XYZ file of C-alpha atoms in Angstrom:
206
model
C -10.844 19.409 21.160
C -9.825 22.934 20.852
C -6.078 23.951 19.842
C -4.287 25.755 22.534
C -4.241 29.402 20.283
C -4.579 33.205 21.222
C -7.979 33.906 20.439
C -7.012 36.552 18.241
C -8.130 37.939 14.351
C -4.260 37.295 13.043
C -4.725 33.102 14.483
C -8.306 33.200 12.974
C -7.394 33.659 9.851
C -4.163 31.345 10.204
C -6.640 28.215 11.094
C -9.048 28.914 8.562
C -6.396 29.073 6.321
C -4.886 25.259 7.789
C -8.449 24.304 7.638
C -8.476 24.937 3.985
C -5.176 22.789 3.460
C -6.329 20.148 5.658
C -9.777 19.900 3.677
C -7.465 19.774 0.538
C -5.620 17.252 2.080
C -8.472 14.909 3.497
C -9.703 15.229 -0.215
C -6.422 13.952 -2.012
C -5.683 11.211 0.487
C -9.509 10.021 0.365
C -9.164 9.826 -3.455
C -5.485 8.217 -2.956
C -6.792 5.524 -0.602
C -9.926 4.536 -2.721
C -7.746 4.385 -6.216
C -5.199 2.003 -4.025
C -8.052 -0.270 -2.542
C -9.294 -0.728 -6.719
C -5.605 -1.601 -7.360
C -5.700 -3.831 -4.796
C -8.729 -5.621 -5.506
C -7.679 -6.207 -9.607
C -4.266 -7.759 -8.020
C -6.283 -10.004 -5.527
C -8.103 -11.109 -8.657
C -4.770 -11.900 -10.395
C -3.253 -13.525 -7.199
C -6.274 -16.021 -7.859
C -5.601 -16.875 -11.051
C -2.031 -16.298 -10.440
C -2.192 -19.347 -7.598
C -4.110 -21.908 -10.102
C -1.824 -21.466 -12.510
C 1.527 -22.494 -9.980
C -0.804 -25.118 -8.344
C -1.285 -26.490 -11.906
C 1.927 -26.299 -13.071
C 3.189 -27.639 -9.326
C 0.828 -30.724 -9.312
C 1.881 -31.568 -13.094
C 5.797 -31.423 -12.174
C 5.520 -33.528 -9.066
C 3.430 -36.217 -10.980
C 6.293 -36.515 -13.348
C 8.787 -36.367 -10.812
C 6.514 -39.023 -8.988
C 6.453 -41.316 -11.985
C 9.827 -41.141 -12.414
C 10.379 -42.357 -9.112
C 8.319 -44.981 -9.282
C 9.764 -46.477 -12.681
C 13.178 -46.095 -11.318
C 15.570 -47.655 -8.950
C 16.148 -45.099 -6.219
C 20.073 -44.559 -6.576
C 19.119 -43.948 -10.786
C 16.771 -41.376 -9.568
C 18.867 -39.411 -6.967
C 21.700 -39.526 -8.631
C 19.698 -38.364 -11.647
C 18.287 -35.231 -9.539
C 21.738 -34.542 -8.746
C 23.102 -34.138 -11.808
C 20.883 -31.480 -13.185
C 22.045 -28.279 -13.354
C 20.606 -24.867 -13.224
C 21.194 -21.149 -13.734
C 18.884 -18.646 -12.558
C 19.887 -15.035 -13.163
C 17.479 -12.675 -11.979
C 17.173 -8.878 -12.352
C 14.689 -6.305 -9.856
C 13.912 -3.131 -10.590
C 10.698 -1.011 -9.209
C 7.416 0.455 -10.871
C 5.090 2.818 -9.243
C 1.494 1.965 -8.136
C -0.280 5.229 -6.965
C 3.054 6.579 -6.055
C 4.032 3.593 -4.007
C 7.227 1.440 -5.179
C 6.493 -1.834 -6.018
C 8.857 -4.468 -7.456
C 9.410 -6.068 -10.349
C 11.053 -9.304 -11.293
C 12.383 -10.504 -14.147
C 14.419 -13.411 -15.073
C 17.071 -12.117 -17.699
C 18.852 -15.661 -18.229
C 17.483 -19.747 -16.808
C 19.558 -22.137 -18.058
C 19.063 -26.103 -17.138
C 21.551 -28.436 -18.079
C 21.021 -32.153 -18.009
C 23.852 -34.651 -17.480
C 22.560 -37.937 -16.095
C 22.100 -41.188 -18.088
C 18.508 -41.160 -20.071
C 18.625 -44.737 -20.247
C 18.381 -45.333 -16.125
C 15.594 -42.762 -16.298
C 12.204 -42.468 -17.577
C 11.099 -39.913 -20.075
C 8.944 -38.251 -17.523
C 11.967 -36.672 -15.888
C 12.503 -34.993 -18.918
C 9.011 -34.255 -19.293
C 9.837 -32.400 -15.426
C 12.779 -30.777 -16.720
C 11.238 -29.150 -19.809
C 8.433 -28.095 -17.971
C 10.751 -26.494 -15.157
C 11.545 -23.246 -16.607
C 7.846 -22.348 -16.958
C 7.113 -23.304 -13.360
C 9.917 -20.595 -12.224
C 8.295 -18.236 -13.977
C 4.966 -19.421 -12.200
C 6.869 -19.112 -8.697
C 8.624 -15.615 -9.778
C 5.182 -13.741 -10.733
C 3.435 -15.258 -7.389
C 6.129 -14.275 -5.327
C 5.822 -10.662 -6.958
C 2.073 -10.885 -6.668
C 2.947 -11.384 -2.580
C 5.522 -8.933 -2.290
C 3.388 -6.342 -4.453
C 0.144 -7.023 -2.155
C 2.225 -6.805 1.094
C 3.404 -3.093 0.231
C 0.344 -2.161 -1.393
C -2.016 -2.926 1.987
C 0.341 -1.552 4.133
C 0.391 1.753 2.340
C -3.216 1.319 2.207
C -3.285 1.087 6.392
C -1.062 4.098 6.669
C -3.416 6.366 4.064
C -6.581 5.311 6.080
C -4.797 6.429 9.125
C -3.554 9.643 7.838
C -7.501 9.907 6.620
C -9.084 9.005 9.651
C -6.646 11.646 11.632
C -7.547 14.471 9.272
C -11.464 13.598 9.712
C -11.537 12.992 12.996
C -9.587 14.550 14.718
C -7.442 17.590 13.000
C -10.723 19.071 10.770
C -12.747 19.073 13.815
C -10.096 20.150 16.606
C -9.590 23.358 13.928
C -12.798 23.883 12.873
C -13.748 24.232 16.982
C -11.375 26.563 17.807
C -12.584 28.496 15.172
C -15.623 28.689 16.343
C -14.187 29.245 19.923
C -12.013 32.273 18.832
C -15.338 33.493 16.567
C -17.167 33.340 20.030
C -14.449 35.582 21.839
C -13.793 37.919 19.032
C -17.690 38.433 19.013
C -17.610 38.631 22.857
C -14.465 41.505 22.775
C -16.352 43.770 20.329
C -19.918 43.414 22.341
C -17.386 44.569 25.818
C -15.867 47.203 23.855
C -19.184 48.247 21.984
C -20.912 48.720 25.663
C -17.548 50.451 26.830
C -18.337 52.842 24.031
C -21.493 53.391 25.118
C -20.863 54.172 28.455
C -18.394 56.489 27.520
C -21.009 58.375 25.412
C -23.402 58.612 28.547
C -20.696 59.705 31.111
C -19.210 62.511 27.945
C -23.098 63.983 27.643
C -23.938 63.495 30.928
C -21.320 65.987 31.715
């Protein structure tokens, strides 16, 4: 598609010039996109061993908790549940992947305090509780993982945009009209050369 210019020397030069910065551009954003997709890939391989890890840690805490229940009376249990405390103070800050903000988490204090009676319970609730600061740690780094992957893919959809607009449509659209304005320039000074010439023919002639 060919930019509505004035087929002039002063625009030719002007596009060629935006052609240059566009080339530039493609070039940076190209790079950009296929360093992201690499970073993407190494965290999809971390999300999978990222998601063993919390099913792991969640299948060992419910067999406790399931154990528990089973070798306790129901009111010992709840009542049990409900007296466990905990204290989750969590900080977020940001880090930078290819320029794009991605969060961080990070658990400055966890504190679980258990007041109900150890002799209506079994030992495997304790087992549960131990193990429960290590499985919200699990949960924390999955749920950054997520978060991470979300904003990393979407500014991977926007690049490829941006990318696919400079390729196909503003590098071509430019480099036409400069061809188109080429074409008319050539076409001005092959008028005004045979203008010339006749003038020549009518100045002898006379």
């Amino acid at each position: 598609m060919i930019l509505r210019v004035n087929p002039n020397r002063m625009e030719l030069l002007r596009l060629r010039k935006r052609l240059t910065l566009a080339q530039r551009g493609h070039k940076l954003l190209q790079d950009k996109l296929e360093e992201m997709m690499r970073r993407l890939l190494g965290l999809l391989k971390d999300m999978d061993t990222q998601k063993t890890d919390f099913k792991e840690k969640t299948q060992s805490l419910l067999k406790d908790l399931l154990f528990c229940r089973i070798t306790s009376a129901k009111n010992n249990f709840e009542d049990a549940l409900s007296k466990i405390d905990a204290q989750v103070v969590l900080g977020v800050s940001t880090r930078r992947i290819m320029n794009v903000k991605v969060p961080e988490f990070e658990i400055k204090e966890l504190k679980i305090e258990k007041r109900y009676d150890f002799f209506k319970t079994s030992a495997q609730l304790d087992l549960a509780v131990a193990a429960a600061p290590e499985y919200i740690k699990s949960l924390l780094r999955l749920a950054q993982l997520l978060k991470t992957l979300e904003i990393l893919s979407f500014e991977i959809e926007r690049t490829r945009r941006r990318v696919n607009a400079l390729e196909y449509m503003l590098i071509p659209s430019i480099q036409e009209t400069i061809r188109y304005i080429t074409q008319k320039l050539n076409e001005f000074e092959r008028g005004n050369l045979v203008r010339l010439m006749r003038v020549k023919e009518i100045v002898r002639s006379h």
